[in-house]
CSV table of C-alpha atoms and ligand atoms in Angstrom, one decimal:
chain,number,residue,atom,x,y,z
A,1,MET,CA,-12.7,17.1,-18.0
A,2,SER,CA,-11.8,14.1,-20.1
A,3,ASP,CA,-14.1,11.1,-20.6
A,4,THR,CA,-14.5,8.9,-17.6
A,5,ILE,CA,-15.4,5.2,-17.3
A,6,PHE,CA,-18.9,6.2,-16.4
A,7,SER,CA,-19.4,8.9,-19.1
A,8,GLY,CA,-20.8,6.4,-21.6
A,9,PHE,CA,-23.7,5.4,-19.3
A,10,SER,CA,-27.1,7.0,-19.8
A,11,THR,CA,-28.7,8.3,-16.6
A,12,VAL,CA,-30.7,5.5,-14.9
A,13,LYS,CA,-34.4,6.2,-15.1
A,14,TYR,CA,-37.5,4.8,-13.4
A,15,GLU,CA,-39.2,2.4,-15.8
A,16,GLY,CA,-41.5,0.5,-13.4
A,17,PRO,CA,-41.6,-3.1,-12.1
A,18,THR,CA,-42.1,-4.8,-15.5
A,19,THR,CA,-39.1,-3.4,-17.3
A,20,GLU,CA,-36.6,-5.8,-18.7
A,21,ASN,CA,-33.8,-3.2,-18.6
A,22,PRO,CA,-31.2,-4.2,-15.9
A,23,LEU,CA,-30.1,-0.6,-15.6
A,24,ALA,CA,-33.5,0.9,-14.9
A,25,TYR,CA,-35.2,1.5,-11.5
A,26,ARG,CA,-38.2,-0.7,-11.0
A,27,TRP,CA,-39.3,0.6,-7.6
A,28,TYR,CA,-37.3,3.8,-7.0
A,29,ASP,CA,-39.3,6.5,-8.6
A,30,PRO,CA,-37.7,9.6,-7.1
A,31,ASP,CA,-40.7,11.8,-7.9
A,32,LYS,CA,-43.3,9.4,-6.4
A,33,VAL,CA,-45.0,11.2,-3.5
A,34,VAL,CA,-45.4,9.0,-0.4
A,35,LEU,CA,-46.5,10.4,3.0
A,36,GLY,CA,-46.6,13.9,1.6
A,37,LYS,CA,-43.1,14.1,-0.1
A,38,PRO,CA,-41.1,12.6,-3.0
A,39,LEU,CA,-39.1,9.4,-2.4
A,40,ARG,CA,-36.0,11.3,-3.3
A,41,ASP,CA,-36.4,13.5,-0.2
A,42,HIS,CA,-37.4,10.7,2.1
A,43,LEU,CA,-34.6,8.3,1.2
A,44,ARG,CA,-31.7,10.8,0.5
A,45,PHE,CA,-29.6,8.1,-1.1
A,46,ALA,CA,-25.8,8.5,-1.1
A,47,VAL,CA,-22.9,6.8,-3.0
A,48,ALA,CA,-19.9,6.0,-0.8
A,49,TYR,CA,-16.6,7.2,-2.4
A,50,TRP,CA,-14.6,4.5,-0.6
A,51,HIS,CA,-16.4,1.4,-1.9
A,52,SER,CA,-17.4,2.8,-5.3
A,53,LEU,CA,-14.2,4.6,-6.3
A,54,ALA,CA,-11.4,3.3,-4.2
A,55,LEU,CA,-12.3,-0.5,-4.1
A,56,THR,CA,-9.6,-2.8,-5.6
A,57,GLY,CA,-11.2,-6.2,-4.8
A,58,THR,CA,-8.5,-7.4,-2.5
A,59,ASP,CA,-9.4,-9.9,0.2
A,60,PRO,CA,-7.2,-11.7,2.8
A,61,PHE,CA,-6.5,-14.4,0.2
A,62,GLY,CA,-6.0,-12.5,-3.0
A,63,GLY,CA,-4.8,-9.3,-4.6
A,64,PRO,CA,-6.6,-6.7,-6.6
A,65,THR,CA,-9.2,-7.7,-9.2
A,66,ILE,CA,-10.6,-4.2,-9.8
A,67,HIS,CA,-8.5,-1.7,-11.7
A,68,ARG,CA,-9.6,1.8,-12.5
A,69,PRO,CA,-7.7,4.4,-14.6
A,70,TRP,CA,-7.0,6.6,-11.6
A,71,MET,CA,-5.0,3.7,-10.0
A,72,ASP,CA,-2.4,3.8,-12.8
A,73,PRO,CA,1.0,5.3,-11.8
A,74,GLY,CA,1.1,9.1,-12.2
A,75,ASP,CA,0.9,12.4,-10.3
A,76,PRO,CA,-1.2,11.6,-7.3
A,77,ILE,CA,-3.1,14.9,-7.3
A,78,ALA,CA,-3.8,14.6,-11.0
A,79,GLN,CA,-5.0,11.0,-10.5
A,80,ALA,CA,-7.2,12.2,-7.5
A,81,LYS,CA,-8.9,14.6,-10.0
A,82,VAL,CA,-9.4,11.8,-12.6
A,83,LYS,CA,-11.1,9.8,-9.8
A,84,ALA,CA,-13.3,12.8,-8.8
A,85,ASP,CA,-14.3,13.3,-12.4
A,86,ALA,CA,-15.4,9.6,-12.6
A,87,ALA,CA,-17.1,9.9,-9.2
A,88,PHE,CA,-19.4,12.7,-10.4
A,89,GLU,CA,-20.2,10.9,-13.6
A,90,LEU,CA,-21.2,7.8,-11.5
A,91,PHE,CA,-23.4,10.1,-9.4
A,92,ARG,CA,-24.9,11.5,-12.6
A,93,THR,CA,-25.5,8.0,-14.0
A,94,LEU,CA,-27.3,6.8,-10.9
A,95,ASP,CA,-29.2,10.0,-10.4
A,96,LEU,CA,-28.8,9.6,-6.6
A,97,PRO,CA,-28.7,12.9,-4.7
A,98,PHE,CA,-25.8,12.6,-2.3
A,99,PHE,CA,-22.3,11.2,-1.8
A,100,CYS,CA,-20.0,10.5,1.3
A,101,PHE,CA,-16.2,10.4,1.7
A,102,HIS,CA,-13.3,9.9,4.0
A,103,ASP,CA,-10.3,12.3,3.6
A,104,ALA,CA,-8.2,9.3,2.5
A,105,ASP,CA,-10.6,8.3,-0.3
A,106,ILE,CA,-10.4,11.6,-2.1
A,107,ALA,CA,-6.8,12.8,-1.8
A,108,PRO,CA,-3.3,11.2,-1.5
A,109,PRO,CA,-1.4,11.4,1.7
A,110,GLY,CA,1.7,13.6,1.9
A,111,ASP,CA,5.0,13.1,3.8
A,112,THR,CA,3.9,15.3,6.7
A,113,LEU,CA,0.7,16.4,8.4
A,114,ALA,CA,0.9,19.7,6.6
A,115,ASP,CA,1.4,18.1,3.2
A,116,THR,CA,-1.4,15.7,3.8
A,117,LEU,CA,-3.8,18.5,4.7
A,118,ARG,CA,-2.6,20.6,1.7
A,119,ASN,CA,-3.4,17.7,-0.7
A,120,PHE,CA,-6.8,17.2,1.0
A,121,HIS,CA,-7.8,20.8,0.7
A,122,ALA,CA,-6.7,20.9,-2.9
A,123,ILE,CA,-9.1,18.0,-3.7
A,124,VAL,CA,-11.9,19.4,-1.5
A,125,ASP,CA,-11.7,22.6,-3.5
A,126,TYR,CA,-11.9,20.5,-6.7
A,127,LEU,CA,-15.0,18.6,-5.4
A,128,GLY,CA,-16.5,22.1,-4.6
A,129,GLU,CA,-15.9,23.0,-8.3
A,130,LYS,CA,-17.5,19.8,-9.5
A,131,MET,CA,-20.5,20.5,-7.3
A,132,GLN,CA,-21.1,23.7,-9.2
A,133,SER,CA,-21.8,21.8,-12.4
A,134,TYR,CA,-23.5,18.6,-10.9
A,135,PRO,CA,-26.5,18.5,-8.6
A,136,THR,CA,-25.0,16.0,-6.2
A,137,ARG,CA,-24.7,17.2,-2.5
A,138,LEU,CA,-22.6,15.9,0.4
A,139,LEU,CA,-24.5,13.7,2.9
A,140,TRP,CA,-21.5,13.4,5.2
A,141,GLY,CA,-17.7,13.7,5.5
A,142,THR,CA,-15.5,11.6,7.8
A,143,ALA,CA,-11.8,10.9,8.5
A,144,ASN,CA,-10.0,7.6,7.9
A,145,MET,CA,-8.1,7.2,11.2
A,146,PHE,CA,-7.7,3.4,11.0
A,147,SER,CA,-5.8,2.4,7.8
A,148,HIS,CA,-2.4,4.1,8.3
A,149,PRO,CA,0.0,2.2,10.6
A,150,ARG,CA,0.1,5.3,12.9
A,151,PHE,CA,-3.5,4.3,14.0
A,152,MET,CA,-2.7,0.6,14.7
A,153,ALA,CA,-3.3,1.2,18.4
A,154,GLY,CA,-6.3,3.5,17.9
A,155,ALA,CA,-7.0,7.1,17.0
A,156,SER,CA,-8.3,9.2,20.0
A,157,THR,CA,-7.8,6.2,22.3
A,158,ASN,CA,-4.1,5.7,21.3
A,159,PRO,CA,-1.7,5.4,24.2
A,160,ASP,CA,0.5,8.0,22.3
A,161,PRO,CA,-0.9,11.6,22.8
A,162,ASP,CA,0.8,12.6,19.6
A,163,VAL,CA,-1.6,10.4,17.7
A,164,PHE,CA,-4.5,12.0,19.6
A,165,ALA,CA,-3.2,15.4,18.4
A,166,TRP,CA,-2.8,14.2,14.8
A,167,CYS,CA,-6.4,13.0,14.9
A,168,ALA,CA,-7.6,16.3,16.4
A,169,ALA,CA,-5.9,18.2,13.6
A,170,THR,CA,-7.3,15.8,11.0
A,171,VAL,CA,-10.9,15.9,12.2
A,172,LYS,CA,-10.8,19.7,12.5
A,173,ASN,CA,-9.8,19.9,8.8
A,174,CYS,CA,-12.4,17.3,7.8
A,175,MET,CA,-15.1,19.2,9.6
A,176,ASP,CA,-14.0,22.4,7.9
A,177,ALA,CA,-14.2,20.6,4.5
A,178,THR,CA,-17.6,19.1,5.3
A,179,LYS,CA,-18.9,22.6,6.2
A,180,GLN,CA,-17.3,24.1,3.1
A,181,LEU,CA,-19.0,21.5,0.8
A,182,GLY,CA,-22.4,22.0,2.6
A,183,GLY,CA,-22.5,18.6,4.2
A,184,SER,CA,-25.5,17.6,6.2
A,185,ASN,CA,-23.6,15.5,8.7
A,186,TYR,CA,-20.2,14.6,10.1
A,187,VAL,CA,-19.6,11.0,11.0
A,188,LEU,CA,-17.2,9.4,13.4
A,189,TRP,CA,-16.8,5.6,13.1
A,190,GLY,CA,-14.3,4.4,15.8
A,191,GLY,CA,-12.2,2.4,13.4
A,192,ARG,CA,-9.6,1.1,15.9
A,193,GLU,CA,-11.2,2.6,19.0
A,194,GLY,CA,-11.2,-0.6,21.0
A,195,TYR,CA,-8.6,-3.3,21.9
A,196,GLU,CA,-7.3,-6.6,20.9
A,197,THR,CA,-6.0,-7.6,24.3
A,198,LEU,CA,-6.9,-6.2,27.7
A,199,LEU,CA,-3.3,-7.2,28.8
A,200,ASN,CA,-1.9,-4.0,27.2
A,201,THR,CA,-5.0,-1.8,27.6
A,202,ASN,CA,-6.0,0.8,30.2
A,203,MET,CA,-9.7,1.0,29.4
A,204,LYS,CA,-10.6,3.8,31.9
A,205,GLN,CA,-7.9,6.0,30.4
A,206,GLU,CA,-9.0,5.2,26.8
A,207,PHE,CA,-12.7,6.1,27.6
A,208,GLU,CA,-11.5,9.5,29.0
A,209,GLN,CA,-9.6,10.1,25.8
A,210,MET,CA,-12.5,9.2,23.6
A,211,GLY,CA,-14.9,11.3,25.7
A,212,ARG,CA,-12.6,14.3,25.5
A,213,PHE,CA,-12.2,13.9,21.8
A,214,LEU,CA,-15.9,13.9,21.1
A,215,THR,CA,-16.4,16.9,23.4
A,216,LEU,CA,-13.7,18.8,21.3
A,217,VAL,CA,-15.6,17.8,18.1
A,218,VAL,CA,-18.9,19.1,19.5
A,219,GLU,CA,-17.3,22.3,20.7
A,220,TYR,CA,-15.7,22.9,17.3
A,221,LYS,CA,-19.0,22.3,15.5
A,222,HIS,CA,-20.5,25.2,17.5
A,223,LYS,CA,-17.4,27.3,17.1
A,224,ILE,CA,-17.6,27.2,13.3
A,225,GLY,CA,-21.4,27.2,13.1
A,226,PHE,CA,-21.6,23.8,11.3
A,227,GLN,CA,-25.4,23.1,11.0
A,228,GLY,CA,-25.0,19.4,10.3
A,229,GLN,CA,-25.5,16.5,12.8
A,230,ILE,CA,-22.5,14.9,14.5
A,231,LEU,CA,-23.0,11.1,14.2
A,232,ILE,CA,-21.3,8.2,15.8
A,233,GLU,CA,-21.4,4.9,13.9
A,234,PRO,CA,-21.6,1.8,16.2
A,235,LYS,CA,-19.8,-1.4,15.4
A,236,PRO,CA,-19.1,-4.3,17.8
A,237,LYS,CA,-15.9,-5.8,16.3
A,238,GLU,CA,-13.6,-5.8,13.3
A,239,PRO,CA,-10.9,-4.6,13.1
A,240,THR,CA,-10.4,-4.9,16.9
A,241,SER,CA,-12.0,-7.8,18.9
A,242,HIS,CA,-13.7,-5.3,21.3
A,243,GLN,CA,-14.8,-2.1,19.7
A,244,TYR,CA,-15.9,0.5,22.3
A,245,ASP,CA,-18.9,1.7,20.2
A,246,PHE,CA,-20.4,-1.8,20.3
A,247,ASP,CA,-24.0,-0.9,19.4
A,248,CYS,CA,-26.6,1.9,19.7
A,249,ALA,CA,-27.3,1.2,23.4
A,250,THR,CA,-23.6,1.3,24.3
A,251,VAL,CA,-23.1,4.5,22.4
A,252,TYR,CA,-26.1,6.1,24.2
A,253,GLY,CA,-24.5,5.1,27.6
A,254,PHE,CA,-21.2,6.7,26.4
A,255,LEU,CA,-22.9,9.9,25.3
A,256,LYS,CA,-24.8,10.1,28.7
A,257,ARG,CA,-21.5,9.6,30.6
A,258,PHE,CA,-19.9,12.6,28.8
A,259,GLY,CA,-23.1,14.7,28.7
A,260,LEU,CA,-23.3,14.6,24.9
A,261,GLU,CA,-26.7,12.9,24.4
A,262,ASN,CA,-28.3,16.0,23.0
A,263,GLU,CA,-25.4,16.8,20.7
A,264,VAL,CA,-24.6,13.6,19.0
A,265,ARG,CA,-26.7,11.0,17.2
A,266,VAL,CA,-26.0,7.7,15.5
A,267,ASN,CA,-25.3,6.5,12.0
A,268,LEU,CA,-26.6,2.9,12.0
A,269,GLU,CA,-25.2,0.3,9.6
A,270,ALA,CA,-27.1,-2.9,8.8
A,271,ASN,CA,-24.0,-5.2,8.7
A,272,HIS,CA,-22.8,-3.7,12.0
A,273,ALA,CA,-26.2,-4.5,13.6
A,274,THR,CA,-25.8,-8.2,12.4
A,275,LEU,CA,-22.2,-8.4,13.9
A,276,ALA,CA,-23.6,-7.1,17.2
A,277,GLY,CA,-26.1,-9.9,17.3
A,278,HIS,CA,-29.0,-7.5,16.6
A,279,THR,CA,-31.2,-6.8,13.6
A,280,PHE,CA,-31.0,-3.5,11.7
A,281,GLU,CA,-34.6,-2.7,12.8
A,282,HIS,CA,-33.6,-3.3,16.4
A,283,GLU,CA,-30.8,-0.7,16.2
A,284,ILE,CA,-33.1,1.8,14.5
A,285,ALA,CA,-35.9,1.3,17.1
A,286,THR,CA,-33.3,1.6,19.9
A,287,ALA,CA,-32.0,4.9,18.5
A,288,SER,CA,-35.5,6.1,18.0
A,289,SER,CA,-36.5,5.4,21.6
A,290,PHE,CA,-33.4,7.2,23.0
A,291,GLY,CA,-34.0,10.2,20.6
A,292,ILE,CA,-30.6,9.8,18.9
A,293,PHE,CA,-31.6,8.4,15.4
A,294,GLY,CA,-29.5,10.1,12.8
A,295,SER,CA,-28.7,8.3,9.5
A,296,LEU,CA,-28.3,4.9,7.8
A,297,ASP,CA,-25.5,2.9,6.2
A,298,ILE,CA,-27.3,0.5,3.8
A,299,ASN,CA,-25.8,-2.9,3.2
A,300,ARG,CA,-25.9,-6.5,4.4
A,301,GLY,CA,-23.5,-9.0,5.9
A,302,ASP,CA,-23.2,-12.7,5.1
A,303,PRO,CA,-24.5,-14.7,8.1
A,304,LEU,CA,-22.5,-17.7,6.9
A,305,LEU,CA,-19.2,-15.8,7.0
A,306,GLY,CA,-19.7,-13.5,10.0
A,307,TRP,CA,-17.5,-10.8,8.5
A,308,ASP,CA,-18.2,-7.2,7.7
A,309,THR,CA,-18.8,-8.1,4.0
A,310,ASP,CA,-20.7,-4.9,3.2
A,311,GLN,CA,-22.8,-6.4,0.4
A,312,PHE,CA,-25.6,-4.6,-1.3
A,313,PRO,CA,-28.9,-5.4,0.5
A,314,ASN,CA,-31.6,-7.8,-0.8
A,315,ASP,CA,-33.7,-8.7,2.2
A,316,LEU,CA,-37.1,-7.2,1.7
A,317,TRP,CA,-38.6,-8.2,5.1
A,318,SER,CA,-35.8,-6.7,7.2
A,319,MET,CA,-35.6,-3.5,5.0
A,320,THR,CA,-39.4,-3.0,5.2
A,321,MET,CA,-39.4,-3.3,9.0
A,322,SER,CA,-36.3,-1.0,9.2
A,323,MET,CA,-38.1,1.6,7.1
A,324,TYR,CA,-41.2,1.2,9.3
A,325,HIS,CA,-39.0,2.2,12.3
A,326,VAL,CA,-37.4,5.0,10.3
A,327,ILE,CA,-40.8,6.5,9.6
A,328,LYS,CA,-41.8,6.1,13.3
A,329,ALA,CA,-38.6,7.8,14.3
A,330,GLY,CA,-39.7,10.9,12.3
A,331,GLY,CA,-37.9,10.0,9.1
A,332,LEU,CA,-34.3,10.6,8.0
A,333,THR,CA,-34.5,14.5,8.2
A,334,GLN,CA,-30.8,15.5,7.8
A,335,GLY,CA,-29.7,11.9,7.5
A,336,GLY,CA,-29.9,9.7,4.5
A,337,CYS,CA,-29.4,6.2,3.1
A,338,ASN,CA,-25.7,5.8,2.3
A,339,PHE,CA,-24.8,2.7,0.3
A,340,ASP,CA,-21.9,1.6,2.4
A,341,ALA,CA,-21.7,-1.5,0.2
A,342,LYS,CA,-19.3,-2.9,-2.3
A,343,VAL,CA,-19.5,-5.2,-5.3
A,344,ARG,CA,-17.9,-8.6,-5.0
A,345,ARG,CA,-14.4,-9.0,-6.3
A,346,GLN,CA,-15.6,-10.9,-9.4
A,347,SER,CA,-17.8,-7.9,-10.3
A,348,PHE,CA,-15.0,-5.7,-11.6
A,349,THR,CA,-16.8,-3.9,-14.5
A,350,PRO,CA,-18.2,-0.3,-14.1
A,351,GLU,CA,-21.6,-1.8,-15.1
A,352,ASP,CA,-21.5,-4.1,-12.1
A,353,LEU,CA,-21.3,-1.1,-9.8
A,354,VAL,CA,-24.2,0.7,-11.5
A,355,CYS,CA,-26.3,-2.5,-11.4
A,356,ALA,CA,-25.5,-2.9,-7.6
A,357,HIS,CA,-26.8,0.5,-6.7
A,358,VAL,CA,-29.9,0.1,-8.9
A,359,GLY,CA,-30.9,-3.0,-6.9
A,360,GLY,CA,-30.1,-1.4,-3.6
A,361,ALA,CA,-32.1,1.7,-4.3
A,362,ASP,CA,-35.0,-0.4,-5.6
A,363,LEU,CA,-35.1,-2.6,-2.5
A,364,CYS,CA,-35.1,0.5,-0.2
A,365,ALA,CA,-37.7,2.3,-2.2
A,366,ARG,CA,-40.0,-0.7,-2.3
A,367,ALA,CA,-39.5,-1.3,1.5
A,368,PHE,CA,-40.2,2.4,2.2
A,369,CYS,CA,-43.4,2.4,0.2
A,370,THR,CA,-44.6,-0.8,1.9
A,371,ALA,CA,-43.7,0.5,5.3
A,372,ALA,CA,-45.7,3.7,4.6
A,373,LYS,CA,-48.7,1.6,3.5
A,374,ILE,CA,-48.5,-0.5,6.7
A,375,ILE,CA,-48.6,2.7,8.7
A,376,GLU,CA,-51.4,4.3,6.6
A,377,ASP,CA,-53.4,1.1,6.8
A,378,GLY,CA,-53.2,1.2,10.6
A,379,LYS,CA,-54.0,-2.5,11.3
A,380,TYR,CA,-50.5,-3.3,12.6
A,381,ASP,CA,-50.3,-0.2,14.8
A,382,ALA,CA,-53.8,-1.0,16.1
A,383,LEU,CA,-52.6,-4.4,17.2
A,384,LEU,CA,-49.6,-3.0,19.0
A,385,ALA,CA,-51.6,-0.2,20.6
A,386,LYS,CA,-54.2,-2.8,21.9
A,387,ARG,CA,-51.4,-4.8,23.5
A,388,TYR,CA,-50.4,-1.7,25.6
A,389,ALA,CA,-53.9,-0.2,26.0
A,390,GLY,CA,-54.0,-1.0,29.7
A,391,TRP,CA,-51.4,1.6,30.3
A,392,GLN,CA,-53.9,4.4,29.3
A,393,ALA,CA,-55.9,3.8,32.5
A,394,PRO,CA,-55.5,6.5,35.1
A,395,GLU,CA,-54.0,4.2,37.8
A,396,ALA,CA,-51.4,2.8,35.3
A,397,GLN,CA,-50.5,6.4,34.2
A,398,ALA,CA,-50.0,7.3,37.8
A,399,MET,CA,-47.6,4.4,38.3
A,400,LEU,CA,-45.7,5.3,35.1
A,401,SER,CA,-45.3,9.0,35.9
A,402,GLY,CA,-43.9,8.4,39.3
A,403,LYS,CA,-47.0,9.4,41.3
A,404,ARG,CA,-47.1,6.0,43.1
A,405,SER,CA,-44.4,4.6,45.4
A,406,LEU,CA,-43.5,0.9,45.6
A,407,ASP,CA,-45.4,0.4,48.8
A,408,ALA,CA,-48.4,2.4,47.6
A,409,ILE,CA,-48.6,0.1,44.5
A,410,GLU,CA,-48.4,-3.0,46.8
A,411,GLU,CA,-51.2,-1.7,49.0
A,412,LYS,CA,-53.5,-1.2,46.0
A,413,ALA,CA,-52.5,-4.5,44.4
A,414,LEU,CA,-53.6,-6.3,47.6
A,415,ALA,CA,-56.8,-4.2,47.9
A,416,ASP,CA,-57.7,-5.0,44.3
A,417,ASN,CA,-56.9,-8.7,44.8
A,418,LEU,CA,-54.9,-8.6,41.5
A,419,ASN,CA,-54.5,-11.9,39.6
A,420,PRO,CA,-53.3,-11.0,36.0
A,421,GLN,CA,-54.0,-13.7,33.4
A,422,PRO,CA,-51.7,-14.5,30.5
A,423,ARG,CA,-52.6,-12.9,27.2
A,424,SER,CA,-51.4,-14.0,23.8
A,425,GLY,CA,-48.6,-12.0,22.1
A,426,ARG,CA,-50.3,-12.8,18.7
A,427,GLN,CA,-46.9,-13.1,17.0
A,428,GLU,CA,-48.0,-15.4,14.2
A,429,GLU,CA,-51.1,-13.2,13.5
A,430,ILE,CA,-48.8,-10.2,13.2
A,431,GLU,CA,-46.3,-12.0,11.0
A,432,ASN,CA,-49.1,-13.1,8.7
A,433,LEU,CA,-50.5,-9.6,8.5
A,434,LEU,CA,-47.1,-8.1,7.6
A,435,MET,CA,-46.2,-11.0,5.2
A,436,ARG,CA,-49.3,-10.0,3.2
A,437,SER,CA,-48.3,-6.4,3.1
A,438,ILE,CA,-44.7,-7.2,2.1
A,439,TYR,CA,-45.0,-10.0,-0.3
A,440,THR,CA,-48.6,-9.8,-1.7
A,441,ASP,CA,-50.0,-6.3,-1.7
A,442,ARG,CA,-49.1,-3.9,-4.6
A,443,ILE,CA,-47.4,-0.7,-3.6
B,501,LIG,C1,-16.5,0.3,8.5
B,501,LIG,C2,-17.4,1.5,8.5
B,501,LIG,C3,-16.9,2.7,7.8
B,501,LIG,C4,-17.7,3.9,8.2
B,501,LIG,C5,-17.0,5.2,7.9
B,501,LIG,O1,-16.9,-0.8,8.8
B,501,LIG,O2,-18.6,1.1,8.0
B,501,LIG,O3,-16.9,2.6,6.4
B,501,LIG,O4,-19.0,4.0,7.7
B,501,LIG,O5,-15.8,5.3,8.4
B,502,LIG,CA1,-20.5,2.3,7.7
B,503,LIG,CA1,-19.2,-2.1,7.5
């Protein structure tokens, strides 16, 4: 392996909140034990190959601003290996335990399906070799079925069955590769699974195709004995105006419709929650209450732009409440925190990329530690429990468990001469309590 653009960086270390070093962790101390295990194992941070290695800085108004050596002209397979060498040196620099990739991020396309798959497997084997000498593991693999023009009308929902078949072959190979590299999850984000105009769209037909596709994926998972989770990533819009996997609740309805609610979970992204008109914590709490919480894509949008800007996160309040709901959901288990985030187009140096991940990891770590303290302290949970305490009474439990009919409830309500009085929601008291934990208390 020759020198890479990240080889000169020392490995980022935890130096504590008072350090002046911009390339040190202030809050992310991977060995710090919280709720019985080290932060490294709670947060399971991952670096996204697409944003960190493939980004060129283009936007709708301007060309590339970020140039890396593997983007120079040359033999595409050799260049993909230069990129992989740099990727593993970036992972080493950041000392983050996982990475994620799309097939198209790691390997060049060929002229045919067979050539494309051959290139892909050659680089998957190369990543496997790299993983022998680096500690970085694979959080998830996925397929890019949205960039090439053949996917312009969707992947599994395409009106052309040949595109469906191309996608089936692609996902089969990406699942094989994910298993080969010991991946913990396989993600499906419905890139162009949606529509731009209903005028040319048969929605019922497209739902059938998408349900069949996901069923095939689940069947194949069992066939090859893949132990990872299958995850759908909701997103409401962009690139299409109407994405079918709008949000977590919509995905749950889709899973129920095809009988897959015990087989598939969700990978939730902060920016996608914002685009759906929700908060990140809303999406996590929804997944948790349906029992389908899987993994997180960490980033933020820009509320002033309303695009999927995939910026690195910096909102401590939202991240703390998100981590609170993650802990309540039972933690990330096989999932993780994938930085699906990119530096801005003026941040074109390798150092900018390292710095961005350092800030993101610090924010998540601080948020997680505060959320753990909020839970250990118990005051917030006690306020919530008190609000619903009436439901512990035997008659309330009987109503909830289906032991009372509508007319039986009416009969008792009349006999008891019910006249419920308004009770305060205590919102400001709760906000003040949490504000103290988030902004004042030491972690
Ligand atoms: C795009 C998505 C994508 C998925 C993986 O908006 O976030 O990057 O995470 O295909
Ligand atoms: Ca994502
Ligand atoms: Ca996104």
